[in-house]
Amino acid sequence: NSNFQFVIGGKYQLFDTWNFDLSFSRGQADRTQLSEGYTNVTNIAQQVDSEDGVNCAAGAGTTCVPMDLFGGFGTIDAAQAAYGGASAIVTESYEQHITQATISGLLPFEMPGSSRGIALSVGYESRREAGVFQPDECLKTPPASCLGGAGGNSLPIAGGFSVDEFFGEAFVPVIDDVPLVKSLDLE
């Protein structure tokens, strides 16, 4: 697993009580998964389908080493086990980019029953996300072949989305310090 993320930004005073915030963040997560110790059912079928014990089944290729599954303890050597074994690799990656800008401050007037000003914040956010899942050829084949029936086959997939949002928020003090009411605010 490998992950990283950074955020950079700044806050700037535009005038009096108004501020401008700008930020950008980027993150990425990468993962590689190795599965070992499985059996390749297709290769084993070619190994045991030997009529003479010297040659594998027709079409097996030159690296095939015949195998007798019923030969007793110790009759399967390293070359036979290697040809009948399987390993699988999956790589995954996910990226995220976020840009955000916000302007916030106090409006120059108050509600008649309050001594506090109205606060306002408006902004924009752009978010882009993308992911990739990439299995090797072993995992793409039907499960009875490469991984000896351990789960279903996995197909590659890639996708993502992008979102652009505008947002706003207001904080309106309606009444302050009156009998029975410390403060009444709308948000």
Short mmCIF file of N, CA and C in Angstrom, two decimals:
data_model
loop_
_atom_site.label_atom_id
_atom_site.label_comp_id
_atom_site.label_asym_id
_atom_site.label_seq_id
_atom_site.Cartn_x
_atom_site.Cartn_y
_atom_site.Cartn_z
N ASN A 1 0.85 -1.18 0.00
CA ASN A 1 0.00 0.00 0.00
C ASN A 1 0.88 1.23 0.00
N SER A 2 0.47 2.19 -0.77
CA SER A 2 1.19 3.46 -0.83
C SER A 2 0.16 4.57 -0.88
N ASN A 3 0.25 5.51 0.05
CA ASN A 3 -0.71 6.62 0.12
C ASN A 3 0.03 7.93 0.29
N PHE A 4 -0.50 8.97 -0.32
CA PHE A 4 0.00 10.31 -0.02
C PHE A 4 -1.13 11.31 -0.24
N GLN A 5 -1.01 12.43 0.46
CA GLN A 5 -1.98 13.51 0.30
C GLN A 5 -1.30 14.81 0.70
N PHE A 6 -1.64 15.87 -0.01
CA PHE A 6 -1.16 17.18 0.41
C PHE A 6 -2.28 18.19 0.25
N VAL A 7 -2.22 19.23 1.06
CA VAL A 7 -3.18 20.32 1.02
C VAL A 7 -2.39 21.61 1.05
N ILE A 8 -2.73 22.52 0.17
CA ILE A 8 -2.08 23.83 0.16
C ILE A 8 -3.18 24.88 0.03
N GLY A 9 -3.00 25.98 0.69
CA GLY A 9 -4.03 27.00 0.61
C GLY A 9 -3.61 28.24 1.36
N GLY A 10 -4.49 29.20 1.34
CA GLY A 10 -4.22 30.45 2.03
C GLY A 10 -5.49 31.18 2.35
N LYS A 11 -5.40 32.03 3.35
CA LYS A 11 -6.52 32.87 3.75
C LYS A 11 -6.07 34.32 3.60
N TYR A 12 -6.88 35.09 2.92
CA TYR A 12 -6.52 36.47 2.61
C TYR A 12 -7.62 37.40 3.10
N GLN A 13 -7.23 38.50 3.72
CA GLN A 13 -8.23 39.47 4.16
C GLN A 13 -8.49 40.42 2.99
N LEU A 14 -9.74 40.43 2.53
CA LEU A 14 -10.10 41.28 1.40
C LEU A 14 -10.25 42.73 1.85
N PHE A 15 -11.09 42.95 2.84
CA PHE A 15 -11.26 44.27 3.44
C PHE A 15 -12.04 44.11 4.73
N ASP A 16 -11.80 44.95 5.69
CA ASP A 16 -12.49 44.99 6.96
C ASP A 16 -12.75 43.59 7.52
N THR A 17 -14.00 43.09 7.50
CA THR A 17 -14.33 41.80 8.10
C THR A 17 -14.50 40.70 7.05
N TRP A 18 -14.08 40.92 5.85
CA TRP A 18 -14.26 39.93 4.77
C TRP A 18 -12.97 39.22 4.46
N ASN A 19 -13.07 37.87 4.33
CA ASN A 19 -11.91 37.03 4.04
C ASN A 19 -12.16 36.18 2.80
N PHE A 20 -11.07 35.81 2.17
CA PHE A 20 -11.11 34.92 1.01
C PHE A 20 -10.21 33.73 1.32
N ASP A 21 -10.77 32.52 1.27
CA ASP A 21 -10.00 31.29 1.49
C ASP A 21 -9.90 30.52 0.18
N LEU A 22 -8.72 30.04 -0.12
CA LEU A 22 -8.50 29.24 -1.32
C LEU A 22 -7.63 28.05 -0.93
N SER A 23 -8.04 26.84 -1.36
CA SER A 23 -7.24 25.66 -1.03
C SER A 23 -7.32 24.64 -2.16
N PHE A 24 -6.29 23.82 -2.23
CA PHE A 24 -6.22 22.72 -3.19
C PHE A 24 -5.65 21.52 -2.46
N SER A 25 -6.28 20.36 -2.66
CA SER A 25 -5.74 19.14 -2.08
C SER A 25 -5.71 18.05 -3.14
N ARG A 26 -4.73 17.20 -3.01
CA ARG A 26 -4.59 16.07 -3.92
C ARG A 26 -4.17 14.87 -3.10
N GLY A 27 -4.80 13.74 -3.39
CA GLY A 27 -4.44 12.51 -2.69
C GLY A 27 -4.45 11.34 -3.65
N GLN A 28 -3.65 10.35 -3.34
CA GLN A 28 -3.61 9.14 -4.17
C GLN A 28 -3.31 7.95 -3.27
N ALA A 29 -4.03 6.86 -3.53
CA ALA A 29 -3.80 5.60 -2.81
C ALA A 29 -3.57 4.51 -3.86
N ASP A 30 -2.45 3.82 -3.74
CA ASP A 30 -2.11 2.72 -4.65
C ASP A 30 -1.94 1.44 -3.83
N ARG A 31 -2.40 0.35 -4.41
CA ARG A 31 -2.32 -0.93 -3.70
C ARG A 31 -2.00 -2.03 -4.69
N THR A 32 -1.11 -2.93 -4.29
CA THR A 32 -0.81 -4.13 -5.07
C THR A 32 -1.02 -5.33 -4.17
N GLN A 33 -1.80 -6.29 -4.65
CA GLN A 33 -2.09 -7.49 -3.87
C GLN A 33 -1.61 -8.71 -4.63
N LEU A 34 -0.82 -9.54 -3.98
CA LEU A 34 -0.29 -10.76 -4.56
C LEU A 34 -0.92 -11.95 -3.86
N SER A 35 -1.53 -12.85 -4.62
CA SER A 35 -2.10 -14.08 -4.07
C SER A 35 -1.28 -15.25 -4.60
N GLU A 36 -0.72 -16.05 -3.70
CA GLU A 36 0.11 -17.17 -4.11
C GLU A 36 -0.37 -18.46 -3.46
N GLY A 37 0.10 -19.59 -3.98
CA GLY A 37 -0.19 -20.89 -3.40
C GLY A 37 -1.47 -21.52 -3.92
N TYR A 38 -2.00 -21.01 -4.99
CA TYR A 38 -3.21 -21.60 -5.58
C TYR A 38 -2.83 -22.64 -6.63
N THR A 39 -3.82 -23.38 -7.08
CA THR A 39 -3.59 -24.35 -8.15
C THR A 39 -4.20 -23.84 -9.45
N ASN A 40 -3.50 -24.12 -10.53
CA ASN A 40 -3.99 -23.79 -11.86
C ASN A 40 -4.64 -25.06 -12.41
N VAL A 41 -5.96 -25.13 -12.32
CA VAL A 41 -6.68 -26.34 -12.66
C VAL A 41 -6.46 -26.72 -14.12
N THR A 42 -6.39 -25.75 -15.00
CA THR A 42 -6.16 -26.04 -16.42
C THR A 42 -4.81 -26.70 -16.62
N ASN A 43 -3.77 -26.17 -15.99
CA ASN A 43 -2.44 -26.75 -16.13
C ASN A 43 -2.36 -28.15 -15.51
N ILE A 44 -2.98 -28.32 -14.35
CA ILE A 44 -2.96 -29.64 -13.71
C ILE A 44 -3.68 -30.66 -14.59
N ALA A 45 -4.78 -30.25 -15.21
CA ALA A 45 -5.50 -31.17 -16.11
C ALA A 45 -4.59 -31.60 -17.26
N GLN A 46 -3.78 -30.69 -17.77
CA GLN A 46 -2.83 -31.04 -18.85
C GLN A 46 -1.75 -31.97 -18.33
N GLN A 47 -1.31 -31.77 -17.08
CA GLN A 47 -0.26 -32.60 -16.50
C GLN A 47 -0.74 -34.04 -16.26
N VAL A 48 -1.95 -34.21 -15.75
CA VAL A 48 -2.41 -35.56 -15.42
C VAL A 48 -2.98 -36.28 -16.64
N ASP A 49 -3.25 -35.56 -17.71
CA ASP A 49 -3.78 -36.17 -18.93
C ASP A 49 -2.62 -36.63 -19.83
N SER A 50 -1.74 -37.40 -19.26
CA SER A 50 -0.58 -37.92 -19.99
C SER A 50 -0.77 -39.41 -20.20
N GLU A 51 -0.69 -39.80 -21.45
CA GLU A 51 -0.89 -41.22 -21.76
C GLU A 51 0.36 -42.05 -21.47
N ASP A 52 1.53 -41.42 -21.62
CA ASP A 52 2.76 -42.21 -21.46
C ASP A 52 3.56 -41.82 -20.21
N GLY A 53 3.12 -40.80 -19.45
CA GLY A 53 3.84 -40.37 -18.26
C GLY A 53 5.06 -39.53 -18.58
N VAL A 54 5.36 -39.30 -19.85
CA VAL A 54 6.52 -38.51 -20.27
C VAL A 54 6.07 -37.20 -20.91
N ASN A 55 5.00 -37.24 -21.65
CA ASN A 55 4.49 -36.07 -22.36
C ASN A 55 3.13 -35.67 -21.80
N CYS A 56 2.90 -34.34 -21.72
CA CYS A 56 1.61 -33.84 -21.26
C CYS A 56 0.59 -33.96 -22.38
N ALA A 57 -0.64 -33.59 -22.08
CA ALA A 57 -1.73 -33.63 -23.05
C ALA A 57 -1.39 -32.75 -24.25
N ALA A 58 -1.98 -33.05 -25.37
CA ALA A 58 -1.74 -32.28 -26.60
C ALA A 58 -2.11 -30.81 -26.36
N GLY A 59 -1.26 -29.91 -26.84
CA GLY A 59 -1.50 -28.48 -26.72
C GLY A 59 -1.04 -27.88 -25.41
N ALA A 60 -0.39 -28.65 -24.56
CA ALA A 60 0.02 -28.16 -23.25
C ALA A 60 1.23 -27.24 -23.31
N GLY A 61 2.04 -27.34 -24.29
CA GLY A 61 3.23 -26.50 -24.38
C GLY A 61 4.46 -27.23 -23.87
N THR A 62 5.60 -26.62 -24.13
CA THR A 62 6.88 -27.28 -23.83
C THR A 62 7.28 -27.22 -22.36
N THR A 63 6.69 -26.32 -21.58
CA THR A 63 7.07 -26.21 -20.17
C THR A 63 6.28 -27.14 -19.26
N CYS A 64 5.31 -27.84 -19.81
CA CYS A 64 4.48 -28.75 -19.01
C CYS A 64 5.30 -29.97 -18.60
N VAL A 65 5.16 -30.36 -17.33
CA VAL A 65 5.81 -31.55 -16.79
C VAL A 65 4.70 -32.48 -16.31
N PRO A 66 4.61 -33.71 -16.87
CA PRO A 66 3.54 -34.62 -16.46
C PRO A 66 3.57 -34.90 -14.96
N MET A 67 2.38 -35.22 -14.41
CA MET A 67 2.29 -35.46 -12.97
C MET A 67 1.31 -36.61 -12.73
N ASP A 68 1.69 -37.48 -11.78
CA ASP A 68 0.82 -38.57 -11.37
C ASP A 68 0.31 -38.23 -9.97
N LEU A 69 -0.96 -37.83 -9.89
CA LEU A 69 -1.54 -37.45 -8.60
C LEU A 69 -1.64 -38.62 -7.63
N PHE A 70 -1.64 -39.84 -8.13
CA PHE A 70 -1.81 -41.01 -7.29
C PHE A 70 -0.52 -41.82 -7.15
N GLY A 71 0.63 -41.17 -7.39
CA GLY A 71 1.91 -41.86 -7.34
C GLY A 71 2.44 -42.06 -5.93
N GLY A 72 1.78 -41.49 -4.93
CA GLY A 72 2.24 -41.65 -3.56
C GLY A 72 3.00 -40.44 -3.06
N PHE A 73 3.30 -40.47 -1.77
CA PHE A 73 3.99 -39.35 -1.13
C PHE A 73 5.36 -39.10 -1.77
N GLY A 74 5.66 -37.85 -2.09
CA GLY A 74 6.97 -37.47 -2.62
C GLY A 74 7.12 -37.62 -4.12
N THR A 75 6.09 -38.04 -4.84
CA THR A 75 6.24 -38.22 -6.29
C THR A 75 6.03 -36.93 -7.08
N ILE A 76 5.55 -35.88 -6.46
CA ILE A 76 5.39 -34.59 -7.15
C ILE A 76 6.60 -33.75 -6.83
N ASP A 77 7.40 -33.45 -7.86
CA ASP A 77 8.63 -32.67 -7.64
C ASP A 77 8.37 -31.17 -7.82
N ALA A 78 9.40 -30.34 -7.63
CA ALA A 78 9.27 -28.88 -7.68
C ALA A 78 8.82 -28.39 -9.05
N ALA A 79 9.32 -28.98 -10.13
CA ALA A 79 8.94 -28.55 -11.48
C ALA A 79 7.47 -28.84 -11.74
N GLN A 80 6.98 -29.98 -11.29
CA GLN A 80 5.57 -30.32 -11.46
C GLN A 80 4.68 -29.38 -10.65
N ALA A 81 5.08 -29.12 -9.43
CA ALA A 81 4.30 -28.23 -8.57
C ALA A 81 4.29 -26.81 -9.12
N ALA A 82 5.43 -26.36 -9.67
CA ALA A 82 5.50 -25.00 -10.23
C ALA A 82 4.57 -24.85 -11.43
N TYR A 83 4.52 -25.86 -12.29
CA TYR A 83 3.65 -25.78 -13.47
C TYR A 83 2.17 -25.83 -13.06
N GLY A 84 1.86 -26.54 -12.02
CA GLY A 84 0.48 -26.66 -11.56
C GLY A 84 0.05 -25.58 -10.59
N GLY A 85 1.00 -24.75 -10.19
CA GLY A 85 0.69 -23.67 -9.23
C GLY A 85 0.23 -22.41 -9.93
N ALA A 86 -0.31 -21.50 -9.13
CA ALA A 86 -0.79 -20.23 -9.68
C ALA A 86 -0.56 -19.10 -8.69
N SER A 87 -0.23 -17.94 -9.24
CA SER A 87 -0.13 -16.69 -8.48
C SER A 87 -0.92 -15.64 -9.23
N ALA A 88 -1.48 -14.69 -8.50
CA ALA A 88 -2.28 -13.65 -9.13
C ALA A 88 -1.93 -12.30 -8.52
N ILE A 89 -1.98 -11.26 -9.34
CA ILE A 89 -1.65 -9.91 -8.90
C ILE A 89 -2.79 -8.96 -9.29
N VAL A 90 -3.18 -8.11 -8.34
CA VAL A 90 -4.17 -7.06 -8.59
C VAL A 90 -3.51 -5.73 -8.23
N THR A 91 -3.66 -4.75 -9.10
CA THR A 91 -3.22 -3.40 -8.78
C THR A 91 -4.44 -2.49 -8.76
N GLU A 92 -4.46 -1.60 -7.78
CA GLU A 92 -5.55 -0.65 -7.62
C GLU A 92 -4.97 0.74 -7.40
N SER A 93 -5.67 1.74 -7.91
CA SER A 93 -5.23 3.12 -7.72
C SER A 93 -6.46 4.01 -7.60
N TYR A 94 -6.38 4.99 -6.70
CA TYR A 94 -7.48 5.94 -6.52
C TYR A 94 -6.91 7.33 -6.33
N GLU A 95 -7.43 8.29 -7.08
CA GLU A 95 -6.95 9.68 -7.00
C GLU A 95 -8.10 10.62 -6.67
N GLN A 96 -7.77 11.69 -5.94
CA GLN A 96 -8.75 12.70 -5.60
C GLN A 96 -8.10 14.07 -5.71
N HIS A 97 -8.80 15.02 -6.36
CA HIS A 97 -8.37 16.42 -6.47
C HIS A 97 -9.53 17.30 -6.00
N ILE A 98 -9.27 18.19 -5.06
CA ILE A 98 -10.31 19.09 -4.56
C ILE A 98 -9.77 20.52 -4.57
N THR A 99 -10.52 21.42 -5.19
CA THR A 99 -10.21 22.84 -5.16
C THR A 99 -11.41 23.56 -4.54
N GLN A 100 -11.13 24.46 -3.58
CA GLN A 100 -12.21 25.15 -2.90
C GLN A 100 -11.87 26.62 -2.71
N ALA A 101 -12.88 27.46 -2.94
CA ALA A 101 -12.73 28.91 -2.72
C ALA A 101 -13.95 29.39 -1.94
N THR A 102 -13.71 30.20 -0.90
CA THR A 102 -14.79 30.69 -0.04
C THR A 102 -14.56 32.17 0.27
N ILE A 103 -15.64 32.94 0.23
CA ILE A 103 -15.62 34.34 0.68
C ILE A 103 -16.58 34.42 1.85
N SER A 104 -16.11 35.01 2.97
CA SER A 104 -16.96 35.10 4.15
C SER A 104 -16.71 36.40 4.88
N GLY A 105 -17.74 36.84 5.57
CA GLY A 105 -17.61 38.07 6.35
C GLY A 105 -18.93 38.52 6.93
N LEU A 106 -18.90 39.73 7.51
CA LEU A 106 -20.09 40.31 8.14
C LEU A 106 -20.70 41.35 7.23
N LEU A 107 -22.04 41.31 7.11
CA LEU A 107 -22.75 42.33 6.35
C LEU A 107 -22.80 43.61 7.19
N PRO A 108 -22.91 44.79 6.56
CA PRO A 108 -22.82 46.06 7.30
C PRO A 108 -24.13 46.47 8.01
N PHE A 109 -25.01 45.54 8.32
CA PHE A 109 -26.23 45.88 9.04
C PHE A 109 -26.61 44.74 9.98
N GLU A 110 -27.51 45.04 10.93
CA GLU A 110 -27.95 44.08 11.93
C GLU A 110 -29.47 44.03 11.93
N MET A 111 -30.01 42.96 12.50
CA MET A 111 -31.46 42.89 12.71
C MET A 111 -31.81 43.83 13.86
N PRO A 112 -33.00 44.42 13.86
CA PRO A 112 -33.36 45.41 14.90
C PRO A 112 -33.27 44.89 16.33
N GLY A 113 -33.50 43.60 16.59
CA GLY A 113 -33.48 43.07 17.95
C GLY A 113 -32.13 42.50 18.37
N SER A 114 -31.09 42.68 17.56
CA SER A 114 -29.79 42.08 17.87
C SER A 114 -28.68 43.11 17.79
N SER A 115 -27.66 42.85 18.58
CA SER A 115 -26.49 43.73 18.53
C SER A 115 -25.35 43.11 17.71
N ARG A 116 -25.61 41.94 17.14
CA ARG A 116 -24.58 41.26 16.36
C ARG A 116 -24.91 41.34 14.87
N GLY A 117 -23.89 41.37 14.06
CA GLY A 117 -24.07 41.47 12.61
C GLY A 117 -24.41 40.14 11.96
N ILE A 118 -24.89 40.22 10.73
CA ILE A 118 -25.23 39.03 9.95
C ILE A 118 -23.97 38.54 9.24
N ALA A 119 -23.67 37.25 9.44
CA ALA A 119 -22.49 36.65 8.81
C ALA A 119 -22.93 35.90 7.56
N LEU A 120 -22.11 35.98 6.53
CA LEU A 120 -22.42 35.35 5.25
C LEU A 120 -21.17 34.65 4.72
N SER A 121 -21.38 33.49 4.15
CA SER A 121 -20.27 32.75 3.53
C SER A 121 -20.79 32.13 2.24
N VAL A 122 -20.06 32.34 1.14
CA VAL A 122 -20.40 31.73 -0.15
C VAL A 122 -19.13 31.12 -0.72
N GLY A 123 -19.31 30.05 -1.51
CA GLY A 123 -18.12 29.42 -2.03
C GLY A 123 -18.38 28.48 -3.19
N TYR A 124 -17.29 27.91 -3.67
CA TYR A 124 -17.30 26.99 -4.80
C TYR A 124 -16.32 25.87 -4.49
N GLU A 125 -16.72 24.63 -4.84
CA GLU A 125 -15.82 23.49 -4.69
C GLU A 125 -15.87 22.64 -5.95
N SER A 126 -14.71 22.25 -6.40
CA SER A 126 -14.58 21.35 -7.54
C SER A 126 -13.87 20.09 -7.06
N ARG A 127 -14.51 18.93 -7.28
CA ARG A 127 -13.92 17.67 -6.81
C ARG A 127 -13.86 16.69 -7.98
N ARG A 128 -12.70 16.08 -8.18
CA ARG A 128 -12.49 15.09 -9.23
C ARG A 128 -11.92 13.84 -8.58
N GLU A 129 -12.56 12.69 -8.84
CA GLU A 129 -12.09 11.43 -8.28
C GLU A 129 -12.08 10.37 -9.36
N ALA A 130 -11.07 9.51 -9.33
CA ALA A 130 -10.95 8.44 -10.33
C ALA A 130 -10.29 7.23 -9.70
N GLY A 131 -10.73 6.04 -10.13
CA GLY A 131 -10.17 4.81 -9.61
C GLY A 131 -9.99 3.77 -10.69
N VAL A 132 -9.01 2.88 -10.48
CA VAL A 132 -8.70 1.80 -11.42
C VAL A 132 -8.48 0.52 -10.63
N PHE A 133 -9.09 -0.57 -11.08
CA PHE A 133 -8.89 -1.91 -10.52
C PHE A 133 -8.39 -2.76 -11.69
N GLN A 134 -7.15 -3.25 -11.60
CA GLN A 134 -6.54 -3.96 -12.73
C GLN A 134 -6.02 -5.33 -12.29
N PRO A 135 -6.79 -6.40 -12.53
CA PRO A 135 -6.30 -7.74 -12.22
C PRO A 135 -5.42 -8.26 -13.35
N ASP A 136 -4.53 -9.20 -13.04
CA ASP A 136 -3.71 -9.80 -14.10
C ASP A 136 -4.54 -10.85 -14.85
N GLU A 137 -3.94 -11.48 -15.85
CA GLU A 137 -4.65 -12.44 -16.70
C GLU A 137 -5.17 -13.64 -15.90
N CYS A 138 -4.44 -14.04 -14.88
CA CYS A 138 -4.87 -15.17 -14.04
C CYS A 138 -6.23 -14.89 -13.42
N LEU A 139 -6.44 -13.70 -12.91
CA LEU A 139 -7.70 -13.37 -12.24
C LEU A 139 -8.84 -13.10 -13.22
N LYS A 140 -8.50 -12.78 -14.46
CA LYS A 140 -9.54 -12.50 -15.45
C LYS A 140 -10.21 -13.78 -15.97
N THR A 141 -9.51 -14.90 -15.87
CA THR A 141 -10.05 -16.16 -16.39
C THR A 141 -11.08 -16.74 -15.42
N PRO A 142 -11.94 -17.63 -15.89
CA PRO A 142 -12.93 -18.23 -15.00
C PRO A 142 -12.25 -18.91 -13.81
N PRO A 143 -12.92 -18.96 -12.67
CA PRO A 143 -12.27 -19.44 -11.44
C PRO A 143 -11.81 -20.89 -11.49
N ALA A 144 -12.40 -21.72 -12.33
CA ALA A 144 -11.97 -23.12 -12.39
C ALA A 144 -10.60 -23.26 -13.04
N SER A 145 -10.09 -22.20 -13.63
CA SER A 145 -8.82 -22.30 -14.32
C SER A 145 -7.65 -21.95 -13.41
N CYS A 146 -7.43 -20.69 -13.17
CA CYS A 146 -6.18 -20.24 -12.55
C CYS A 146 -6.12 -20.38 -11.04
N LEU A 147 -7.14 -20.00 -10.33
CA LEU A 147 -7.07 -20.02 -8.87
C LEU A 147 -7.77 -21.21 -8.24
N GLY A 148 -7.89 -22.28 -8.97
CA GLY A 148 -8.39 -23.52 -8.41
C GLY A 148 -9.77 -23.43 -7.79
N GLY A 149 -10.62 -22.57 -8.31
CA GLY A 149 -11.97 -22.45 -7.79
C GLY A 149 -12.11 -21.53 -6.60
N ALA A 150 -11.08 -20.77 -6.26
CA ALA A 150 -11.14 -19.85 -5.11
C ALA A 150 -11.75 -18.53 -5.54
N GLY A 151 -13.05 -18.43 -5.51
CA GLY A 151 -13.72 -17.18 -5.86
C GLY A 151 -13.98 -17.06 -7.34
N GLY A 152 -14.68 -16.02 -7.69
CA GLY A 152 -15.02 -15.77 -9.10
C GLY A 152 -13.93 -15.00 -9.80
N ASN A 153 -14.07 -14.90 -11.12
CA ASN A 153 -13.07 -14.14 -11.85
C ASN A 153 -13.29 -12.64 -11.61
N SER A 154 -12.22 -11.88 -11.74
CA SER A 154 -12.25 -10.43 -11.52
C SER A 154 -11.92 -9.75 -12.83
N LEU A 155 -12.74 -8.81 -13.21
CA LEU A 155 -12.51 -8.09 -14.46
C LEU A 155 -12.02 -6.68 -14.15
N PRO A 156 -11.23 -6.10 -15.06
CA PRO A 156 -10.74 -4.75 -14.83
C PRO A 156 -11.88 -3.73 -14.89
N ILE A 157 -11.72 -2.69 -14.11
CA ILE A 157 -12.72 -1.62 -14.13
C ILE A 157 -12.02 -0.31 -13.82
N ALA A 158 -12.50 0.74 -14.44
CA ALA A 158 -11.97 2.08 -14.19
C ALA A 158 -13.13 3.05 -14.27
N GLY A 159 -13.09 4.06 -13.46
CA GLY A 159 -14.16 5.04 -13.49
C GLY A 159 -13.83 6.22 -12.62
N GLY A 160 -14.73 7.14 -12.60
CA GLY A 160 -14.53 8.32 -11.78
C GLY A 160 -15.74 9.23 -11.88
N PHE A 161 -15.63 10.35 -11.22
CA PHE A 161 -16.69 11.34 -11.30
C PHE A 161 -16.11 12.72 -11.00
N SER A 162 -16.87 13.72 -11.37
CA SER A 162 -16.48 15.08 -11.05
C SER A 162 -17.72 15.82 -10.58
N VAL A 163 -17.51 16.69 -9.61
CA VAL A 163 -18.60 17.45 -9.01
C VAL A 163 -18.17 18.91 -8.91
N ASP A 164 -19.06 19.81 -9.31
CA ASP A 164 -18.86 21.24 -9.12
C ASP A 164 -20.00 21.73 -8.25
N GLU A 165 -19.68 22.32 -7.12
CA GLU A 165 -20.70 22.75 -6.18
C GLU A 165 -20.54 24.22 -5.83
N PHE A 166 -21.66 24.88 -5.74
CA PHE A 166 -21.71 26.23 -5.19
C PHE A 166 -22.48 26.13 -3.88
N PHE A 167 -22.04 26.86 -2.87
CA PHE A 167 -22.71 26.76 -1.58
C PHE A 167 -22.74 28.11 -0.90
N GLY A 168 -23.65 28.23 0.04
CA GLY A 168 -23.77 29.47 0.79
C GLY A 168 -24.33 29.19 2.16
N GLU A 169 -24.00 30.04 3.10
CA GLU A 169 -24.47 29.89 4.47
C GLU A 169 -24.61 31.29 5.06
N ALA A 170 -25.67 31.47 5.83
CA ALA A 170 -25.87 32.74 6.51
C ALA A 170 -26.17 32.47 7.98
N PHE A 171 -25.68 33.34 8.83
CA PHE A 171 -25.95 33.28 10.26
C PHE A 171 -26.58 34.62 10.63
N VAL A 172 -27.87 34.57 11.01
CA VAL A 172 -28.62 35.80 11.26
C VAL A 172 -29.05 35.86 12.73
N PRO A 173 -28.40 36.70 13.53
CA PRO A 173 -28.85 36.91 14.91
C PRO A 173 -30.14 37.73 14.89
N VAL A 174 -31.24 37.17 15.43
CA VAL A 174 -32.54 37.84 15.39
C VAL A 174 -32.78 38.65 16.66
N ILE A 175 -32.56 38.03 17.81
CA ILE A 175 -32.81 38.70 19.09
C ILE A 175 -31.67 38.36 20.05
N ASP A 176 -31.22 39.36 20.83
CA ASP A 176 -30.19 39.16 21.85
C ASP A 176 -30.67 39.75 23.17
N ASP A 177 -30.34 39.04 24.24
CA ASP A 177 -30.49 39.55 25.61
C ASP A 177 -31.80 40.27 25.90
N VAL A 178 -32.89 39.54 25.73
CA VAL A 178 -34.21 40.05 26.14
C VAL A 178 -34.75 39.07 27.19
N PRO A 179 -35.74 39.46 27.95
CA PRO A 179 -36.26 38.54 28.97
C PRO A 179 -36.65 37.19 28.36
N LEU A 180 -36.19 36.12 28.99
CA LEU A 180 -36.41 34.73 28.62
C LEU A 180 -35.65 34.27 27.37
N VAL A 181 -34.90 35.18 26.72
CA VAL A 181 -34.17 34.80 25.50
C VAL A 181 -32.75 35.36 25.58
N LYS A 182 -31.78 34.45 25.67
CA LYS A 182 -30.38 34.90 25.62
C LYS A 182 -30.01 35.27 24.20
N SER A 183 -30.34 34.35 23.26
CA SER A 183 -30.15 34.69 21.85
C SER A 183 -31.02 33.79 20.99
N LEU A 184 -31.53 34.35 19.91
CA LEU A 184 -32.32 33.61 18.92
C LEU A 184 -31.67 33.89 17.56
N ASP A 185 -31.20 32.84 16.95
CA ASP A 185 -30.45 32.98 15.69
C ASP A 185 -31.07 32.10 14.62
N LEU A 186 -30.95 32.51 13.39
CA LEU A 186 -31.30 31.71 12.23
C LEU A 186 -30.00 31.35 11.52
N GLU A 187 -29.92 30.11 11.06
CA GLU A 187 -28.70 29.71 10.37
C GLU A 187 -29.07 29.03 9.07
#
